[in-house]
Amino acid sequence: MTVIEKHDYDVVVIGSGGSGLRAAIAAAEAGAKTAVICKSLLGKAHTVMAEGGMAASLGNMVPEDNWRTHFQDTMFGGKYLNNWRMAELHAKEVPDRAIELEHWGAIFDRNDDRKMHQRAFGGHTHNRLVHIGDRTGLELIRTLQDKTVHSNVDVFMETTITRLLKDGDRVVGAFGFKRPTGEYLSFSSKALVLATGGSGRIYKITSNSQDCTGDGYALAYHAGAQLVDMEFVQFHPTGMVFPPGVAGLLVTEAVRGEGGRLFNNNGERFMEKYDPKRMELSTRDVVARSIYTEVKEGRGSEHGGAFLDVTHLDGDYVKTRLPSMYEQFKELAGVDITKEPMQVGPTCHYFMGGIKVDADTGATRVPGLFATGEATGGMNGSNRLGGNSLGDLLVFGRRAGLGAVEEANRIGPVSVPDGAVEDAHARAAEDLAGDETNKENPYALHKELQQAMGAGAGIFRDKEGLETAIAEVEKIYERALNLRAPSSRPDYNPGWQLCQELRNMTTVSLMIAKGALLREESRGGHSRLDFPAYDDYWSEHNILQDGVGPDLDLTPVPVVRKDDLAELIDERKQQEAATK
Amino acid sequence: MSTEMKGGHRQLKIWRGDRETGQLVDYELDTEPGMVVLDAVLEIQASQEPDLAVRWNCKAAKCGSCSAEINGKPQLMCKTRLDHLPADEPITVEPMRAFPQVRDLVTDVSWNYRVNEKIPPFTPREGLPNEYLMGQADTDRVSEFRKCIECFMCQDVCHILRDHRLQEKYYGPRFMVRLASLDMHPLDGLDRTDLIADQAGVGLCNITKCCTEVCPEGIKITDNAIIPLKERVADQRYDPLLKIFKRKGRQGRKKV
Amino acid sequence: MSTTSEALKPSPAYGEPRKAGATARRDRWWVQPFLVVAALTTFGIYTIVRVILSTKYPGVYTDGAHLQSPMFSPDLAGIFGFHTKLPWSFLVLWAPLGMRTTCYYYRKSIYRSYFLAPPACAVAGAARRKYSGETKMLLFMNLHRFFFYAAAIVVGFLAFDFVRSLFYATAGGGTSFGVSIGSLIMLINVVCLSGYTFGCNSFRHLIGGNLDCFDCSASTRTRHTLWQRVTTLNVRHQEWAWLSMFTVWGTDLYLWLAGSGVFTDPHHIF
Ligand SMILES: Cc1cc2nc3c(=O)[nH]c(=O)nc-3n(C[C@H](O)[C@H](O)[C@H](O)COP(=O)(O)OP(=O)(O)OC[C@H]3O[C@@H](n4cnc5c(N)ncnc54)[C@H](O)[C@@H]3O)c2cc1C
Ligand code: SF4
Ligand code: SF4
Ligand code: FES
């Protein structure tokens, strides 16, 4: 008999990105016995990569900035598909969360008044992003990490959760294994928070880290939760395209913010065609599609991108303002960006969609299950503004942590049924050491999935491509039930972990492709070549998904409105109409 | 392209082993131009050696997971290009030697996390306003230390930990950086000088600067963190002049 | 559970036992320590020989000008009227030599090159039973700031020496102004020594580094500006250290040769 280590907590948080850590801190401070579980080492979650900053209407640069404008910007950016309440809470609470980070030791760049400096970013009316150089995510993670370590939270690093454990309808725990040893663990929890981030690894070209395999989406789905807006995937316009090893690596929006220009191979500044007013600083979806179109129509660079050029700026200025970009290109591509243009192309960056939660508490519809961060959907509608994720993590991380504690206090002791643990264990053990005949190799199948998604459900979509993609992914789904790690060693076996992750990614891919097929319009992070315009019906509806196995149920539901905010929305829509 | 990028056939010698034993194993592969060492290792993992253990996450030199010793020098695998290494000899890739082995290229860095727990975190001074006021000059000084991505390569290369194994007596350069970031935070309210001198053991550092040489973030660990901390300890303990003239402890800071 | 030392056991890749010089590095890491030992040893021997031989060092007089070697400055006899039979340069040389011995840069290169602790990064050092860093025997290194104070005073005298070298006693008892090659060399030396001395890590600490807050009052802001200036020198402390060591050596050698009549110092070139 395999020994399964058992742990008992009030609140278990899965994920140690910004949202997971903030949830754990909130839960621990409210007195709950709390654990954080993460696949990577503490402090190395995907959040660490965030560069530009965190949007908060502190008004340090522009005193008239306030939560209302921030709310309006967020709604406009999301093309009004956002959950109104989430956008409201976010805009109202981010300033407090930013200030709180400083109280915990974070350091941000200052303005002349010695307050936090705020930089401009695409889609934000005012200078709004608090930041420290171009490594804001690191500051956020490190601050929360130190706070967590001193908040009486138990951290389980390099531990992969493969299954949520249920007792009847209620989620009562989670099952997984420790990566360094392969030992199995089961957790019992009165309330569980998913803070597992996005799923960028379903595409070959992505800015996301290895952790981003959509585990939370799949875990929640299989536990019976609903997901929302899964068709909306943000492709960041500027990722590196060369050399092949680094394709997808992010080139920060700040490059364009500092005056970088985009050219095609005829030397034309092509943004003039697509958005003459805002040019390179148009919203991410527009710039990404423009670059894609130029390349597709044969005006791309030698390595299949556009040219992003800062050579007209002073070399020293570039080096001080964009130090990490200068380094990144010099080191990895052998390009001196003060002398030569960069070659860039769209890269998968962020998932607007995710688990559907109650805005105030982060509760899903499954009792005992909460979610927060990029793993959730709703806050960003069809398109996220740069800088709106980091604040999201803190505001809703805290709320989900508090929501979970409340639930834990309410329900009293829970017990994990032995059968649930046995099932989960059997699956994991089968992946590792099951019969080897006729098994699929996870590395190869992962490549096939990325191929299928890139071809049919990438930045531009149409009916035919999506149908092909769905058919292929469904086949991959079947084959993924038959995976086997290429080696049976339990300790630090990456192939084993990939078996589980690949099944999750396949589920997520299906959601994206199916949602995209149903939404017959183009909006934000979803562009249909066969339906290039907005559609009246879809401008009022989100798509909810739930189901069993590969059988997804897709249900369009009206956007969740909130009457007291309608005036703000109308105001913005009128402004918009007036400037057209 | 300003520098030529070469792909081609390359040989690697990768350390394979566990806690007790191990050896370098030869691998060969065809590389694409611009590949980094991590690409090569992952390619070998996917096509030749499925259970080759390696730790990585961001592949963008931002998370500090993929530290290893490449041709004998601590470096991030995801930041080291193959064509920057001599082409006529095999590339050796070994785990960080100073830490206990988990398997192959993965080491157990948990000691570092235990050390971090012993350092009292940022504790604001009394009477600060809700919205902190701070100058950019102070931000700049502290922010250099906060660039640390916790790759722990400085801990790996520091001879006090690596060769003399004084983990019980010295926190290591990474945590000198952490202590400096707290000690020079203009709004922090603790005086950690005794901790720095005694438990953290700053006196053991002989400023030989290997930590600074390997830091992928270019933090001037020795000059900007350790030496100033040594000087601050000297202020309180070894400077008779300062003892006579002033210094009844540091203003606004409570001793820990 | 494993014991603490067991838990901290290094990777088997580390290999046991480790002999001095054991490493997987393939570059020529030993070149640098070798050069450092060669240069510092030569300089040390030169200094000792020179100081012992020149017990009655009088300074160099060329046609009425006084050119004082930096190894024998301040000119105790000439300025203070202090006379002794001892090799009196020991009375002054302790300051710059002490500054260099306790200097953070020289400490680094001496520990590395002479004590092999470690000889180079990721290269095993000489095995010693107990490593105590700068805690026990070497605790005096913390007195670096006092050697800095003394060395800074000496730099002041060197500047004085330079100025003095520009004035020639004429036959009629008056003075004339003139520049010689020797004076120029002394000027270069003073500049390099200032670059070295005022880039000192201790000075950097005392001038502003010891502040907890740079941007809190007018005086802290001024000290921050000064700290930045010192920092500019400090980032090149190593280069200044070698440069000034060679200029001291070169100046002394020049004046020694000129003073002992090997050649005459060309004077009144301007
Ligand atoms: C390059 C880049 C730059 C960005 N810049 C900005 C910016 O400037 N401003 C901004 O607002 N946003 C930015 N973003 C977006 C933002 O960083 C992310 O959306 C955000 O960090 C997501 O945080 P999270 O807490 O939801 O999850 P993540 O940080 O992704 O963390 C997920 C956690 O869940 C764990 N996990 C996942 N699955 C499992 C499992 N099965 N078992 C156990 N643990 C699991 C992982 O180990 C990890 O700890 C950027 C993103 C990228 C890629
Ligand atoms: S300078 Fe000090 S901390 Fe850095 S490697 Fe050398 S001995 Fe270790
Ligand atoms: S200080 Fe530098 S070398 Fe040390 S852990 Fe941090 S980033 Fe790595
Ligand atoms: S993988 Fe993150 S630093 Fe190399």
Coordinates of N, CA, C and O in Angstrom, one line a residue, chain A residues 438-557:
Chain A
N438 N 1.0 0.6 -26.0 CA 0.0 1.5 -26.7 C -0.3 2.8 -25.9 O -1.4 3.3 -25.9
K439 N 0.7 3.3 -25.2 CA 0.5 4.6 -24.5 C 1.0 5.8 -25.3 O 1.9 5.6 -26.1
E440 N 0.4 6.9 -25.0 CA 0.8 8.1 -25.7 C 1.9 8.8 -24.9 O 1.9 8.8 -23.7
N441 N 2.8 9.5 -25.6 CA 3.9 10.2 -25.0 C 3.4 11.7 -24.8 O 3.0 12.3 -25.7
P442 N 3.5 12.1 -23.5 CA 3.0 13.5 -23.2 C 3.7 14.6 -24.0 O 3.1 15.6 -24.4
Y443 N 5.0 14.4 -24.2 CA 5.7 15.5 -24.9 C 5.2 15.7 -26.3 O 5.0 16.8 -26.8
A444 N 5.1 14.5 -27.0 CA 4.6 14.6 -28.4 C 3.2 15.1 -28.5 O 2.9 15.9 -29.3
L445 N 2.4 14.6 -27.6 CA 1.0 15.0 -27.7 C 0.8 16.5 -27.3 O 0.0 17.2 -27.9
H446 N 1.6 17.0 -26.4 CA 1.6 18.4 -26.1 C 1.9 19.3 -27.3 O 1.2 20.3 -27.6
K447 N 2.9 18.8 -28.1 CA 3.2 19.6 -29.3 C 2.0 19.5 -30.3 O 1.7 20.6 -30.9
E448 N 1.3 18.4 -30.4 CA 0.2 18.3 -31.3 C -0.9 19.3 -30.9 O -1.6 19.9 -31.7
L449 N -1.1 19.4 -29.6 CA -2.2 20.3 -29.0 C -1.8 21.7 -29.4 O -2.7 22.5 -29.9
Q450 N -0.6 22.1 -29.2 CA -0.2 23.5 -29.4 C -0.3 23.8 -30.9 O -0.8 24.8 -31.3
Q451 N 0.0 22.8 -31.7 CA -0.1 22.9 -33.2 C -1.6 23.2 -33.5 O -1.9 24.1 -34.3
A452 N -2.5 22.4 -33.0 CA -3.9 22.5 -33.3 C -4.5 23.8 -32.9 O -5.2 24.5 -33.6
M453 N -4.1 24.2 -31.7 CA -4.7 25.5 -31.1 C -4.1 26.7 -31.9 O -4.8 27.6 -32.2
G454 N -2.8 26.7 -32.2 CA -2.2 27.8 -32.9 C -2.9 27.9 -34.3 O -3.2 29.0 -34.7
A455 N -3.1 26.8 -34.9 CA -3.6 26.9 -36.3 C -5.1 27.3 -36.3 O -5.5 28.1 -37.1
G456 N -5.9 26.7 -35.4 CA -7.3 26.9 -35.5 C -8.0 27.9 -34.5 O -9.0 28.5 -34.8
A457 N -7.4 28.1 -33.4 CA -8.0 28.9 -32.4 C -7.0 30.0 -31.8 O -7.0 30.3 -30.6
G458 N -6.2 30.5 -32.7 CA -5.2 31.5 -32.3 C -5.8 32.9 -32.3 O -6.9 33.1 -31.9
I459 N -5.0 33.8 -32.9 CA -5.4 35.2 -32.8 C -6.5 35.5 -33.7 O -7.4 36.3 -33.4
F460 N -6.6 34.9 -34.9 CA -7.7 35.1 -35.8 C -8.4 33.7 -36.0 O -7.8 32.7 -36.1
R461 N -9.8 33.8 -35.9 CA -10.5 32.5 -36.0 C -11.6 32.6 -37.1 O -12.0 33.7 -37.4
D462 N -12.0 31.4 -37.6 CA -13.2 31.4 -38.4 C -13.8 30.0 -38.2 O -13.2 29.1 -37.6
K463 N -15.0 29.9 -38.8 CA -15.8 28.7 -38.5 C -15.0 27.4 -38.8 O -14.9 26.5 -38.0
E464 N -14.5 27.4 -40.0 CA -13.9 26.2 -40.5 C -12.7 25.8 -39.7 O -12.5 24.7 -39.2
G465 N -11.8 26.8 -39.4 CA -10.6 26.6 -38.6 C -11.0 26.1 -37.2 O -10.4 25.1 -36.7
L466 N -12.0 26.7 -36.6 CA -12.4 26.3 -35.3 C -13.0 24.9 -35.2 O -12.7 24.1 -34.3
E467 N -13.8 24.6 -36.3 CA -14.3 23.2 -36.3 C -13.2 22.2 -36.4 O -13.2 21.1 -35.8
T468 N -12.2 22.5 -37.3 CA -11.1 21.5 -37.4 C -10.4 21.4 -36.1 O -10.1 20.3 -35.6
A469 N -10.1 22.6 -35.4 CA -9.4 22.5 -34.2 C -10.2 21.7 -33.1 O -9.6 20.9 -32.4
I470 N -11.5 21.9 -33.1 CA -12.3 21.2 -32.1 C -12.2 19.7 -32.3 O -12.0 18.9 -31.4
A471 N -12.3 19.3 -33.6 CA -12.3 17.9 -33.9 C -10.9 17.3 -33.5 O -10.8 16.2 -32.9
E472 N -9.8 18.1 -33.8 CA -8.5 17.6 -33.4 C -8.3 17.5 -31.9 O -7.8 16.5 -31.4
V473 N -8.8 18.6 -31.2 CA -8.6 18.6 -29.8 C -9.4 17.5 -29.1 O -9.0 16.9 -28.2
E474 N -10.6 17.2 -29.7 CA -11.4 16.1 -29.1 C -10.7 14.8 -29.2 O -10.7 14.0 -28.3
K475 N -10.0 14.6 -30.4 CA -9.2 13.4 -30.6 C -8.1 13.3 -29.5 O -7.8 12.3 -28.9
I476 N -7.4 14.5 -29.4 CA -6.3 14.6 -28.4 C -6.9 14.3 -27.0 O -6.2 13.6 -26.2
Y477 N -8.1 14.8 -26.7 CA -8.7 14.5 -25.4 C -8.8 13.0 -25.2 O -8.4 12.5 -24.1
E478 N -9.3 12.3 -26.2 CA -9.4 10.9 -26.1 C -8.0 10.2 -25.8 O -7.8 9.4 -24.9
R479 N -7.1 10.6 -26.7 CA -5.7 10.0 -26.5 C -5.1 10.4 -25.2 O -4.3 9.6 -24.7
A480 N -5.4 11.6 -24.7 CA -4.8 12.0 -23.4 C -5.3 11.1 -22.2 O -4.7 11.1 -21.2
L481 N -6.4 10.4 -22.4 CA -6.8 9.5 -21.3 C -5.9 8.3 -21.2 O -5.9 7.6 -20.3
N482 N -5.1 8.2 -22.3 CA -4.2 7.0 -22.4 C -2.7 7.4 -22.3 O -1.9 6.8 -22.9
L483 N -2.5 8.4 -21.5 CA -1.1 8.9 -21.4 C -0.3 8.0 -20.4 O -0.9 7.4 -19.5
R484 N 1.0 8.0 -20.6 CA 1.9 7.3 -19.7 C 3.2 8.0 -19.6 O 3.8 8.3 -20.7
A485 N 3.7 8.4 -18.4 CA 4.9 9.0 -18.3 C 6.0 8.1 -19.0 O 6.0 6.9 -18.8
P486 N 6.9 8.7 -19.7 CA 7.9 7.9 -20.4 C 8.9 7.2 -19.4 O 9.6 6.3 -19.8
S487 N 8.9 7.7 -18.2 CA 9.8 7.0 -17.2 C 8.9 6.8 -16.0 O 8.0 7.5 -15.7
S488 N 9.2 5.7 -15.2 CA 8.4 5.4 -14.0 C 9.0 5.9 -12.7 O 8.6 5.5 -11.6
R489 N 10.1 6.7 -12.8 CA 10.7 7.2 -11.6 C 9.7 8.2 -10.9 O 9.2 9.1 -11.6
P490 N 9.4 8.1 -9.6 CA 8.5 9.0 -9.0 C 9.1 10.4 -8.7 O 8.4 11.4 -8.6
D491 N 10.4 10.4 -8.5 CA 11.1 11.7 -8.1 C 11.4 12.6 -9.2 O 12.1 12.2 -10.1
Y492 N 10.9 13.8 -9.1 CA 11.2 14.8 -10.1 C 11.0 14.3 -11.5 O 11.9 14.4 -12.3
N493 N 9.9 13.8 -11.8 CA 9.7 13.2 -13.1 C 8.8 14.2 -13.9 O 7.6 14.2 -13.7
P494 N 9.4 15.0 -14.8 CA 8.6 16.0 -15.5 C 7.5 15.4 -16.4 O 6.5 16.0 -16.6
G495 N 7.8 14.3 -17.0 CA 6.8 13.7 -17.9 C 5.6 13.3 -17.2 O 4.5 13.4 -17.7
W496 N 5.7 12.9 -15.9 CA 4.6 12.5 -15.1 C 3.6 13.7 -14.9 O 2.4 13.6 -15.1
Q497 N 4.3 14.7 -14.5 CA 3.5 15.9 -14.2 C 2.8 16.4 -15.5 O 1.6 16.8 -15.5
L498 N 3.5 16.3 -16.6 CA 2.9 16.8 -17.9 C 1.7 16.0 -18.3 O 0.8 16.5 -18.9
C499 N 1.6 14.7 -17.9 CA 0.4 13.9 -18.2 C -0.8 14.6 -17.7 O -1.8 14.8 -18.4
Q500 N -0.7 14.9 -16.4 CA -1.8 15.6 -15.8 C -2.1 16.9 -16.4 O -3.3 17.3 -16.7
E501 N -1.1 17.7 -16.6 CA -1.2 19.1 -17.1 C -1.8 19.0 -18.5 O -2.6 19.9 -18.9
L502 N -1.4 18.1 -19.3 CA -1.8 18.0 -20.6 C -3.3 17.7 -20.7 O -4.0 18.3 -21.5
R503 N -3.8 16.9 -19.8 CA -5.3 16.7 -19.8 C -6.0 18.0 -19.5 O -7.0 18.3 -20.0
N504 N -5.4 18.7 -18.5 CA -6.0 20.0 -18.2 C -6.0 21.0 -19.4 O -7.0 21.6 -19.7
M505 N -4.9 21.0 -20.0 CA -4.8 21.9 -21.2 C -5.7 21.6 -22.3 O -6.3 22.4 -23.0
T506 N -5.9 20.3 -22.4 CA -6.8 19.8 -23.5 C -8.3 20.3 -23.2 O -9.0 20.8 -24.0
T507 N -8.6 20.1 -21.9 CA -10.0 20.6 -21.5 C -10.1 22.1 -21.8 O -11.1 22.6 -22.3
V508 N -9.1 22.9 -21.4 CA -9.2 24.3 -21.6 C -9.2 24.6 -23.0 O -10.0 25.5 -23.5
S509 N -8.5 23.9 -23.8 CA -8.5 24.2 -25.3 C -9.8 24.0 -25.9 O -10.3 24.8 -26.7
L510 N -10.5 23.0 -25.4 CA -11.9 22.7 -25.9 C -12.8 23.9 -25.5 O -13.6 24.3 -26.4
M511 N -12.7 24.4 -24.3 CA -13.5 25.5 -23.9 C -13.3 26.7 -24.8 O -14.2 27.4 -25.2
I512 N -12.0 27.0 -25.0 CA -11.7 28.1 -25.8 C -12.3 28.0 -27.2 O -13.0 28.9 -27.8
A513 N -12.0 26.9 -27.9 CA -12.4 26.7 -29.2 C -14.0 26.7 -29.4 O -14.5 27.2 -30.3
K514 N -14.6 26.0 -28.4 CA -16.1 25.9 -28.5 C -16.7 27.3 -28.2 O -17.7 27.6 -28.9
G515 N -16.2 28.0 -27.2 CA -16.7 29.3 -27.0 C -16.5 30.2 -28.2 O -17.4 31.0 -28.6
A516 N -15.4 30.1 -28.8 CA -15.0 30.9 -30.0 C -15.9 30.6 -31.1 O -16.3 31.5 -31.9
L517 N -16.3 29.4 -31.3 CA -17.2 29.0 -32.4 C -18.6 29.6 -32.2 O -19.2 30.0 -33.1
L518 N -19.0 29.5 -30.9 CA -20.4 30.0 -30.7 C -20.5 31.5 -30.8 O -21.5 32.1 -31.3
R519 N -19.5 32.3 -30.4 CA -19.5 33.7 -30.4 C -19.3 34.2 -31.8 O -18.1 34.4 -32.3
E520 N -20.3 34.5 -32.5 CA -20.2 34.9 -33.9 C -20.1 36.4 -34.1 O -21.0 37.1 -34.5
E521 N -19.0 36.9 -33.6 CA -18.7 38.3 -33.7 C -17.2 38.5 -33.4 O -16.6 37.5 -33.1
S522 N -16.7 39.7 -33.6 CA -15.4 40.0 -33.1 C -15.4 41.0 -32.0 O -16.1 42.0 -32.2
R523 N -14.7 40.8 -31.0 CA -14.7 41.7 -29.8 C -13.5 41.4 -29.0 O -13.2 40.3 -28.6
G524 N -12.7 42.5 -28.6 CA -11.6 42.3 -27.7 C -10.7 41.2 -28.2 O -10.2 41.2 -29.3
G525 N -10.4 40.3 -27.3 CA -9.5 39.2 -27.5 C -10.1 38.1 -28.4 O -9.5 37.0 -28.4
H526 N -11.1 38.3 -29.1 CA -11.7 37.3 -29.9 C -12.0 37.9 -31.3 O -12.9 38.8 -31.4
S527 N -11.3 37.4 -32.3 CA -11.5 38.0 -33.7 C -11.9 36.9 -34.7 O -11.2 35.9 -34.9
R528 N -13.1 37.0 -35.2 CA -13.6 36.1 -36.2 C -13.4 36.7 -37.6 O -14.0 37.8 -37.8
L529 N -12.7 36.1 -38.5 CA -12.6 36.6 -39.8 C -13.9 36.6 -40.5 O -14.2 37.4 -41.4
D530 N -14.8 35.6 -40.2 CA -16.1 35.5 -40.8 C -17.1 36.4 -40.2 O -18.2 36.5 -40.7
F531 N -16.8 36.9 -39.0 CA -17.8 37.9 -38.4 C -16.9 39.0 -37.8 O -16.7 39.1 -36.6
P532 N -16.4 39.9 -38.7 CA -15.5 40.9 -38.2 C -16.0 42.0 -37.4 O -15.2 42.8 -36.8
A533 N -17.3 42.1 -37.3 CA -17.9 43.3 -36.5 C -18.5 42.9 -35.2 O -18.6 41.7 -34.9
Y534 N -18.8 43.9 -34.4 CA -19.6 43.7 -33.2 C -21.0 43.2 -33.5 O -21.5 43.5 -34.6
D535 N -21.6 42.5 -32.6 CA -22.9 42.0 -32.8 C -23.8 42.4 -31.6 O -23.3 42.3 -30.5
D536 N -25.0 42.8 -31.9 CA -25.8 43.4 -30.8 C -26.2 42.4 -29.8 O -26.1 42.7 -28.6
Y537 N -26.5 41.2 -30.2 CA -26.9 40.2 -29.2 C -25.7 39.9 -28.3 O -25.7 39.9 -27.1
W538 N -24.5 39.6 -29.0 CA -23.3 39.2 -28.2 C -22.8 40.3 -27.4 O -22.0 40.1 -26.4
S539 N -23.1 41.6 -27.7 CA -22.6 42.7 -26.9 C -23.3 42.7 -25.5 O -22.9 43.4 -24.6
E540 N -24.3 41.9 -25.3 CA -25.0 41.8 -24.1 C -24.9 40.5 -23.4 O -25.5 40.3 -22.3
H541 N -24.1 39.6 -24.0 CA -24.1 38.2 -23.4 C -22.7 37.6 -23.2 O -21.8 37.8 -24.0
N542 N -22.6 37.0 -22.1 CA -21.4 36.2 -21.8 C -21.7 34.7 -22.1 O -22.9 34.3 -22.0
I543 N -20.7 33.9 -22.3 CA -20.9 32.5 -22.5 C -20.5 31.7 -21.3 O -19.3 31.9 -20.9
L544 N -21.4 31.0 -20.6 CA -21.0 30.2 -19.5 C -20.8 28.7 -20.0 O -21.4 28.3 -20.9
Q545 N -19.8 28.1 -19.4 CA -19.6 26.7 -19.8 C -19.5 25.8 -18.5 O -19.0 26.2 -17.5
D546 N -20.1 24.6 -18.6 CA -20.0 23.6 -17.6 C -20.2 22.3 -18.3 O -20.5 22.2 -19.5
G547 N -20.1 21.2 -17.5 CA -20.3 19.9 -18.2 C -19.6 18.8 -17.5 O -19.0 18.9 -16.5
V548 N -19.6 17.7 -18.3 CA -18.9 16.4 -17.8 C -18.0 15.9 -18.9 O -18.4 15.8 -20.0
G549 N -16.8 15.7 -18.5 CA -15.8 15.2 -19.5 C -15.7 16.1 -20.6 O -15.8 17.3 -20.5
P550 N -15.6 15.6 -21.9 CA -15.5 16.5 -23.0 C -16.8 17.1 -23.5 O -16.8 17.9 -24.4
D551 N -17.9 16.7 -22.8 CA -19.2 17.3 -23.2 C -19.4 18.6 -22.5 O -19.9 18.6 -21.4
L552 N -19.1 19.7 -23.2 CA -19.3 21.0 -22.7 C -20.7 21.5 -23.0 O -21.2 21.3 -24.1
D553 N -21.3 22.1 -22.0 CA -22.6 22.8 -22.2 C -22.3 24.3 -22.3 O -21.7 24.9 -21.4
L554 N -22.7 24.9 -23.4 CA -22.4 26.4 -23.5 C -23.7 27.1 -23.4 O -24.7 26.8 -24.1
T555 N -23.8 28.1 -22.5 CA -25.0 28.8 -22.3 C -24.8 30.3 -22.4 O -24.1 30.8 -21.5
P556 N -25.3 31.0 -23.3 CA -25.2 32.5 -23.3 C -26.1 33.1 -22.2 O -27.2 32.7 -22.1
V557 N -25.5 33.9 -21.4 CA -26.3 34.6 -20.4 C -26.1 36.1 -20.4 O -25.0 36.5 -20.8

